[in-house]
mmCIF file of C-alpha atoms and ligand atoms in Angstrom:
data_model
loop_
_atom_site.group_PDB
_atom_site.id
_atom_site.type_symbol
_atom_site.label_atom_id
_atom_site.label_comp_id
_atom_site.label_asym_id
_atom_site.label_seq_id
_atom_site.Cartn_x
_atom_site.Cartn_y
_atom_site.Cartn_z
ATOM 1 C CA UNK A 1 107.210 102.273 87.791
ATOM 2 C CA UNK A 2 105.322 103.561 90.894
ATOM 3 C CA UNK A 3 105.126 107.129 90.888
ATOM 4 C CA UNK A 4 105.232 108.463 94.164
ATOM 5 C CA UNK A 5 106.149 111.274 96.264
ATOM 6 C CA UNK A 6 105.177 113.381 99.282
ATOM 7 C CA UNK A 7 103.909 116.826 100.610
ATOM 8 C CA UNK A 8 107.218 119.065 100.522
ATOM 9 C CA UNK A 9 107.460 122.817 101.571
ATOM 10 C CA UNK A 10 107.676 125.012 99.004
ATOM 11 C CA UNK A 11 109.337 127.990 100.580
ATOM 12 C CA UNK A 12 112.438 127.373 98.912
ATOM 13 C CA UNK A 13 111.228 127.125 95.471
ATOM 14 C CA UNK A 14 110.549 124.528 92.821
ATOM 15 C CA UNK A 15 114.120 123.605 92.163
ATOM 16 C CA UNK A 16 114.749 122.875 96.263
ATOM 17 C CA UNK A 17 111.523 120.577 96.041
ATOM 18 C CA UNK A 18 112.886 118.756 92.973
ATOM 19 C CA UNK A 19 115.984 118.008 94.535
ATOM 20 C CA UNK A 20 114.510 117.004 97.908
ATOM 21 C CA UNK A 21 112.172 114.846 96.113
ATOM 22 C CA UNK A 22 115.112 113.133 94.170
ATOM 23 C CA UNK A 23 117.069 112.882 97.747
ATOM 24 C CA UNK A 24 114.051 110.485 99.134
ATOM 25 C CA UNK A 25 113.763 108.617 95.721
ATOM 26 C CA UNK A 26 110.297 110.273 95.088
ATOM 27 C CA UNK A 27 109.992 111.012 91.093
ATOM 28 C CA UNK A 28 106.696 113.851 92.023
ATOM 29 C CA UNK A 29 105.678 115.677 94.874
ATOM 30 C CA UNK A 30 102.738 117.940 96.396
ATOM 31 C CA UNK A 31 103.401 121.378 97.602
ATOM 32 C CA UNK A 32 101.077 124.360 98.988
ATOM 33 C CA UNK A 33 100.413 126.694 96.204
ATOM 34 C CA UNK A 34 100.859 129.670 98.903
ATOM 35 C CA UNK A 35 100.608 129.633 102.457
ATOM 36 C CA UNK A 36 97.945 126.989 103.415
ATOM 37 C CA UNK A 37 96.124 129.443 106.142
ATOM 38 C CA UNK A 38 97.134 132.950 104.797
ATOM 39 C CA UNK A 39 96.258 134.275 101.436
ATOM 40 C CA UNK A 40 99.624 135.534 100.446
ATOM 41 C CA UNK A 41 101.587 134.022 97.437
ATOM 42 C CA UNK A 42 105.474 134.447 97.013
ATOM 43 C CA UNK A 43 106.859 136.282 94.097
ATOM 44 C CA UNK A 44 107.318 133.688 90.882
ATOM 45 C CA UNK A 45 111.304 132.986 90.262
ATOM 46 C CA UNK A 46 111.208 132.432 86.712
ATOM 47 C CA UNK A 47 114.961 131.209 87.220
ATOM 48 C CA UNK A 48 114.199 128.616 89.695
ATOM 49 C CA UNK A 49 111.044 127.674 87.485
ATOM 50 C CA UNK A 50 113.525 127.019 84.294
ATOM 51 C CA UNK A 51 115.867 124.910 86.417
ATOM 52 C CA UNK A 52 113.274 123.108 87.925
ATOM 53 C CA UNK A 53 111.816 122.292 84.511
ATOM 54 C CA UNK A 54 115.230 121.001 83.546
ATOM 55 C CA UNK A 55 115.604 118.719 86.598
ATOM 56 C CA UNK A 56 112.378 117.325 86.244
ATOM 57 C CA UNK A 57 112.730 116.370 82.552
ATOM 58 C CA UNK A 58 115.933 114.667 83.217
ATOM 59 C CA UNK A 59 114.677 112.815 85.926
ATOM 60 C CA UNK A 60 111.102 111.927 84.347
ATOM 61 C CA UNK A 61 109.247 113.433 86.967
ATOM 62 C CA UNK A 62 105.500 112.550 87.010
ATOM 63 C CA UNK A 63 102.977 115.155 87.145
ATOM 64 C CA UNK A 64 103.323 117.302 90.279
ATOM 65 C CA UNK A 65 100.180 118.528 92.292
ATOM 66 C CA UNK A 66 99.808 121.820 94.150
ATOM 67 C CA UNK A 67 97.594 121.833 96.598
ATOM 68 C CA UNK A 68 95.331 125.068 97.240
ATOM 69 C CA UNK A 69 95.404 126.750 100.613
ATOM 70 C CA UNK A 70 92.922 125.686 103.025
ATOM 71 C CA UNK A 71 91.522 128.938 103.631
ATOM 72 C CA UNK A 72 90.061 128.730 100.273
ATOM 73 C CA UNK A 73 86.239 127.850 100.496
ATOM 74 C CA UNK A 74 83.854 128.703 97.502
ATOM 75 C CA UNK A 75 80.861 127.713 99.317
ATOM 76 C CA UNK A 76 81.097 129.684 102.357
ATOM 77 C CA UNK A 77 78.117 131.648 103.502
ATOM 78 C CA UNK A 78 80.050 134.555 103.829
ATOM 79 C CA UNK A 79 80.355 136.445 100.502
ATOM 80 C CA UNK A 80 83.586 137.683 101.366
ATOM 81 C CA UNK A 81 85.148 134.505 101.694
ATOM 82 C CA UNK A 82 83.517 133.099 98.622
ATOM 83 C CA UNK A 83 85.082 136.284 96.685
ATOM 84 C CA UNK A 84 88.464 135.566 98.362
ATOM 85 C CA UNK A 85 88.330 131.752 97.036
ATOM 86 C CA UNK A 86 87.683 132.855 93.740
ATOM 87 C CA UNK A 87 90.567 135.478 93.729
ATOM 88 C CA UNK A 88 93.059 132.841 95.052
ATOM 89 C CA UNK A 89 92.153 130.129 92.896
ATOM 90 C CA UNK A 90 92.399 132.458 90.082
ATOM 91 C CA UNK A 91 95.793 133.595 90.904
ATOM 92 C CA UNK A 92 96.961 130.265 91.700
ATOM 93 C CA UNK A 93 95.689 128.914 88.109
ATOM 94 C CA UNK A 94 97.401 131.949 86.512
ATOM 95 C CA UNK A 95 100.872 130.851 88.452
ATOM 96 C CA UNK A 96 100.753 127.227 87.686
ATOM 97 C CA UNK A 97 100.800 127.724 83.956
ATOM 98 C CA UNK A 98 104.341 128.995 84.237
ATOM 99 C CA UNK A 99 105.073 124.998 84.460
ATOM 100 C CA UNK A 100 102.409 123.489 82.169
ATOM 101 C CA UNK A 101 100.372 120.207 82.678
ATOM 102 C CA UNK A 102 100.344 120.411 86.466
ATOM 103 C CA UNK A 103 97.593 119.314 88.683
ATOM 104 C CA UNK A 104 95.560 121.878 91.357
ATOM 105 C CA UNK A 105 94.128 119.979 94.363
ATOM 106 C CA UNK A 106 91.289 121.769 96.300
ATOM 107 C CA UNK A 107 89.155 121.066 99.006
ATOM 108 C CA UNK A 108 85.530 121.599 97.601
ATOM 109 C CA UNK A 109 84.656 123.519 100.540
ATOM 110 C CA UNK A 110 82.488 123.541 103.773
ATOM 111 C CA UNK A 111 78.883 124.888 102.844
ATOM 112 C CA UNK A 112 78.718 126.318 106.629
ATOM 113 C CA UNK A 113 75.343 125.833 107.219
ATOM 114 C CA UNK A 114 73.514 126.713 103.840
ATOM 115 C CA UNK A 115 73.298 123.215 102.751
ATOM 116 C CA UNK A 116 75.200 120.801 100.401
ATOM 117 C CA UNK A 117 72.974 121.791 97.343
ATOM 118 C CA UNK A 118 73.577 125.492 97.706
ATOM 119 C CA UNK A 119 77.371 124.267 98.221
ATOM 120 C CA UNK A 120 77.571 122.282 95.134
ATOM 121 C CA UNK A 121 76.217 125.170 93.147
ATOM 122 C CA UNK A 122 78.670 127.857 94.389
ATOM 123 C CA UNK A 123 81.602 125.382 93.939
ATOM 124 C CA UNK A 124 80.891 124.810 90.268
ATOM 125 C CA UNK A 125 79.695 128.470 89.499
ATOM 126 C CA UNK A 126 82.937 129.728 90.557
ATOM 127 C CA UNK A 127 84.756 126.759 88.541
ATOM 128 C CA UNK A 128 82.812 128.025 85.484
ATOM 129 C CA UNK A 129 84.098 131.529 86.223
ATOM 130 C CA UNK A 130 87.749 130.377 86.519
ATOM 131 C CA UNK A 131 88.159 127.463 83.982
ATOM 132 C CA UNK A 132 89.399 128.309 80.715
ATOM 133 C CA UNK A 133 89.988 126.365 77.404
ATOM 134 C CA UNK A 134 93.836 127.421 77.052
ATOM 135 C CA UNK A 135 94.878 126.211 80.476
ATOM 136 C CA UNK A 136 96.901 123.219 80.990
ATOM 137 C CA UNK A 137 96.373 122.593 84.419
ATOM 138 C CA UNK A 138 93.536 119.924 85.740
ATOM 139 C CA UNK A 139 91.904 120.938 88.605
ATOM 140 C CA UNK A 140 90.927 118.303 91.276
ATOM 141 C CA UNK A 141 88.270 118.105 93.515
ATOM 142 C CA UNK A 142 89.611 115.998 97.101
ATOM 143 C CA UNK A 143 87.505 113.429 98.302
ATOM 144 C CA UNK A 144 86.799 114.327 102.203
ATOM 145 C CA UNK A 145 86.203 113.119 105.085
ATOM 146 C CA UNK A 146 83.031 114.621 105.779
ATOM 147 C CA UNK A 147 83.786 116.838 109.167
ATOM 148 C CA UNK A 148 81.562 119.555 110.022
ATOM 149 C CA UNK A 149 79.749 120.776 106.842
ATOM 150 C CA UNK A 150 82.201 119.548 104.398
ATOM 151 C CA UNK A 151 81.043 119.012 100.883
ATOM 152 C CA UNK A 152 82.509 115.927 99.053
ATOM 153 C CA UNK A 153 82.641 113.080 101.289
ATOM 154 C CA UNK A 154 80.191 111.162 98.973
ATOM 155 C CA UNK A 155 81.022 110.342 95.452
ATOM 156 C CA UNK A 156 77.503 111.783 94.283
ATOM 157 C CA UNK A 157 78.383 115.335 95.601
ATOM 158 C CA UNK A 158 81.681 115.262 93.660
ATOM 159 C CA UNK A 159 79.765 114.084 90.650
ATOM 160 C CA UNK A 160 76.998 116.754 90.907
ATOM 161 C CA UNK A 161 79.796 119.293 91.037
ATOM 162 C CA UNK A 162 81.520 117.768 87.805
ATOM 163 C CA UNK A 163 77.995 117.606 86.238
ATOM 164 C CA UNK A 164 77.525 121.478 86.324
ATOM 165 C CA UNK A 165 81.284 122.455 85.271
ATOM 166 C CA UNK A 166 81.121 123.476 81.453
ATOM 167 C CA UNK A 167 84.913 122.312 80.645
ATOM 168 C CA UNK A 168 84.723 119.047 82.489
ATOM 169 C CA UNK A 169 88.120 117.927 80.662
ATOM 170 C CA UNK A 170 89.863 120.484 82.952
ATOM 171 C CA UNK A 171 88.410 118.682 85.865
ATOM 172 C CA UNK A 172 89.525 115.424 87.904
ATOM 173 C CA UNK A 173 89.253 113.687 91.436
ATOM 174 C CA UNK A 174 91.845 113.286 93.764
ATOM 175 C CA UNK A 175 91.278 110.206 96.041
ATOM 176 C CA UNK A 176 92.616 110.689 99.806
ATOM 177 C CA UNK A 177 92.872 106.917 101.456
ATOM 178 C CA UNK A 178 92.404 108.512 105.009
ATOM 179 C CA UNK A 179 89.362 110.876 104.020
ATOM 180 C CA UNK A 180 87.408 108.052 102.110
ATOM 181 C CA UNK A 181 88.329 105.770 105.272
ATOM 182 C CA UNK A 182 86.750 108.147 107.233
ATOM 183 C CA UNK A 183 83.868 108.846 104.909
ATOM 184 C CA UNK A 184 82.808 105.219 105.246
ATOM 185 C CA UNK A 185 84.482 103.897 101.988
ATOM 186 C CA UNK A 186 85.732 100.567 102.826
ATOM 187 C CA UNK A 187 89.237 100.403 100.958
ATOM 188 C CA UNK A 188 90.776 97.864 103.398
ATOM 189 C CA UNK A 189 88.224 95.086 102.852
ATOM 190 C CA UNK A 190 86.470 96.127 99.894
ATOM 191 C CA UNK A 191 88.659 97.964 97.372
ATOM 192 C CA UNK A 192 87.149 96.626 94.237
ATOM 193 C CA UNK A 193 83.677 97.622 95.393
ATOM 194 C CA UNK A 194 85.038 101.071 96.352
ATOM 195 C CA UNK A 195 86.671 101.427 92.766
ATOM 196 C CA UNK A 196 83.326 100.030 91.179
ATOM 197 C CA UNK A 197 81.309 102.721 93.047
ATOM 198 C CA UNK A 198 83.623 105.421 92.008
ATOM 199 C CA UNK A 199 83.179 104.367 88.390
ATOM 200 C CA UNK A 200 79.504 104.132 88.377
ATOM 201 C CA UNK A 201 78.944 107.567 90.069
ATOM 202 C CA UNK A 202 81.692 109.686 88.971
ATOM 203 C CA UNK A 203 83.487 107.759 86.307
ATOM 204 C CA UNK A 204 87.069 106.153 86.966
ATOM 205 C CA UNK A 205 88.625 108.322 84.015
ATOM 206 C CA UNK A 206 88.278 111.456 86.554
ATOM 207 C CA UNK A 207 90.379 109.647 89.161
ATOM 208 C CA UNK A 208 93.632 111.515 88.475
ATOM 209 C CA UNK A 209 95.804 111.411 91.665
ATOM 210 C CA UNK A 210 95.866 109.382 95.204
ATOM 211 C CA UNK A 211 96.642 110.821 98.697
ATOM 212 C CA UNK A 212 98.036 108.097 100.267
ATOM 213 C CA UNK A 213 97.543 108.440 103.803
ATOM 214 C CA UNK A 214 96.987 106.029 106.706
ATOM 215 C CA UNK A 215 94.010 107.034 109.301
ATOM 216 C CA UNK A 216 94.336 107.590 112.857
ATOM 217 C CA UNK A 217 90.447 106.541 113.052
ATOM 218 C CA UNK A 218 88.511 103.734 111.880
ATOM 219 C CA UNK A 219 85.983 103.444 109.037
ATOM 220 C CA UNK A 220 83.608 106.332 108.819
ATOM 221 C CA UNK A 221 84.683 108.294 111.641
ATOM 222 C CA UNK A 222 84.357 111.637 109.858
ATOM 223 C CA UNK A 223 87.418 112.795 111.520
ATOM 224 C CA UNK A 224 90.517 113.345 108.918
ATOM 225 C CA UNK A 225 93.746 112.704 111.205
ATOM 226 C CA UNK A 226 96.433 111.223 108.838
ATOM 227 C CA UNK A 227 98.770 108.506 110.186
ATOM 228 C CA UNK A 228 101.887 107.200 108.779
ATOM 229 C CA UNK A 229 101.752 104.407 106.169
ATOM 230 C CA UNK A 230 100.897 100.888 107.974
ATOM 231 C CA UNK A 231 100.359 102.253 111.607
ATOM 232 C CA UNK A 232 96.851 103.297 111.223
ATOM 233 C CA UNK A 233 93.247 101.683 110.549
ATOM 234 C CA UNK A 234 93.979 100.944 106.624
ATOM 235 C CA UNK A 235 97.443 98.896 107.264
ATOM 236 C CA UNK A 236 100.204 97.819 105.099
ATOM 237 C CA UNK A 237 98.278 95.224 103.121
ATOM 238 C CA UNK A 238 95.489 97.482 102.057
ATOM 239 C CA UNK A 239 98.288 99.901 100.681
ATOM 240 C CA UNK A 240 99.825 97.039 98.812
ATOM 241 C CA UNK A 241 96.669 96.413 97.184
ATOM 242 C CA UNK A 242 96.146 99.957 96.534
ATOM 243 C CA UNK A 243 99.380 100.739 94.826
ATOM 244 C CA UNK A 244 99.264 97.654 92.711
ATOM 245 C CA UNK A 245 95.489 97.680 91.782
ATOM 246 C CA UNK A 246 95.033 97.717 87.811
ATOM 247 C CA UNK A 247 92.917 100.867 87.880
ATOM 248 C CA UNK A 248 95.272 102.681 90.373
ATOM 249 C CA UNK A 249 98.773 101.570 89.619
ATOM 250 C CA UNK A 250 99.628 104.240 86.806
ATOM 251 C CA UNK A 251 98.489 107.134 88.845
ATOM 252 C CA UNK A 252 100.684 109.317 90.788
ATOM 253 C CA UNK A 253 100.738 108.702 94.566
ATOM 254 C CA UNK A 254 101.368 111.516 97.286
ATOM 255 C CA UNK A 255 102.320 110.671 100.723
ATOM 256 C CA UNK A 256 100.749 113.238 103.242
ATOM 257 C CA UNK A 257 101.676 111.697 106.145
ATOM 258 C CA UNK A 258 102.833 112.937 109.425
ATOM 259 C CA UNK A 259 106.660 112.807 108.532
ATOM 260 C CA UNK A 260 109.818 114.673 108.187
ATOM 261 C CA UNK A 261 111.877 113.742 105.004
ATOM 262 C CA UNK A 262 113.373 111.010 106.643
ATOM 263 C CA UNK A 263 110.304 109.288 107.257
ATOM 264 C CA UNK A 264 109.053 109.843 103.869
ATOM 265 C CA UNK A 265 111.933 108.441 102.598
ATOM 266 C CA UNK A 266 111.222 104.840 104.492
ATOM 267 C CA UNK A 267 107.577 105.019 103.548
ATOM 268 C CA UNK A 268 108.415 105.359 99.617
ATOM 269 C CA UNK A 269 111.043 102.686 100.165
ATOM 270 C CA UNK A 270 108.583 100.282 101.677
ATOM 271 C CA UNK A 271 106.179 101.303 98.813
ATOM 272 C CA UNK A 272 108.311 101.007 96.039
ATOM 273 C CA UNK A 273 109.374 97.444 97.424
ATOM 274 C CA UNK A 274 105.835 96.320 97.539
ATOM 275 C CA UNK A 275 105.032 97.479 94.029
ATOM 276 C CA UNK A 276 104.935 94.937 91.380
HETATM 277 FE FE1 FE B 1 93.904 118.144 101.101
HETATM 278 FE FE1 FE B 2 94.933 114.792 101.130
HETATM 279 ZN ZN1 ZN B 3 93.359 115.355 105.538
#
């Protein structure tokens, strides 16, 4: 079965997201761990969490994915921002343990002029201070489009971060199809080659999730503008190959396309029909 969901608003809690997912024939979802542009987290509602767990179990949900806020930047040149990144992720990871075995995706960061090397060191240093043997959450580095001073648009950079992390078994990568297209990896004409390179550089076992987005921009544009499935430069045939690829088809897929619930429902239906 295709494990697919979309990004949902967390404002009404986990149970609400679970019900919304079911209403669009999804069996997983992504959500922001807290306000994406602010730092404040909602109070945890333990009753909501228990009710959600029951719903997820009854409906065989695949692993859900929390997305860190955009302001989290562990490799900012500003020390206050690096401290904030540490504190936000520490609090997020603590909260996520209330629902075991989630995944937590974050943008590795923007080095803001310090250089990629310094960025990679600061990102891995933060992870080494935060990750614990006991945690059940897997932390995912997202592949980035390479706009501005973003770290993580090259597989080598993600590999370098993981190499410096001690608890590698707590780490993974989330491949965003729009971002890798914009970064210059041709998943349209050379999906096998891109995955071979991923395996050679990072190791395919680290690939834990896919952000399924079409792109408003062509290959190697370094832009990061998501488009609805089939309406951008990636195109529906490529998505059919992606969701059915033997190295990918078992993974959870999360849509982050410019849609409301109704649009997501249509995309999920199209993709489920294309899944073999
Ligand atoms: Fe993201
Ligand atoms: Fe993404
Ligand atoms: Zn994006």
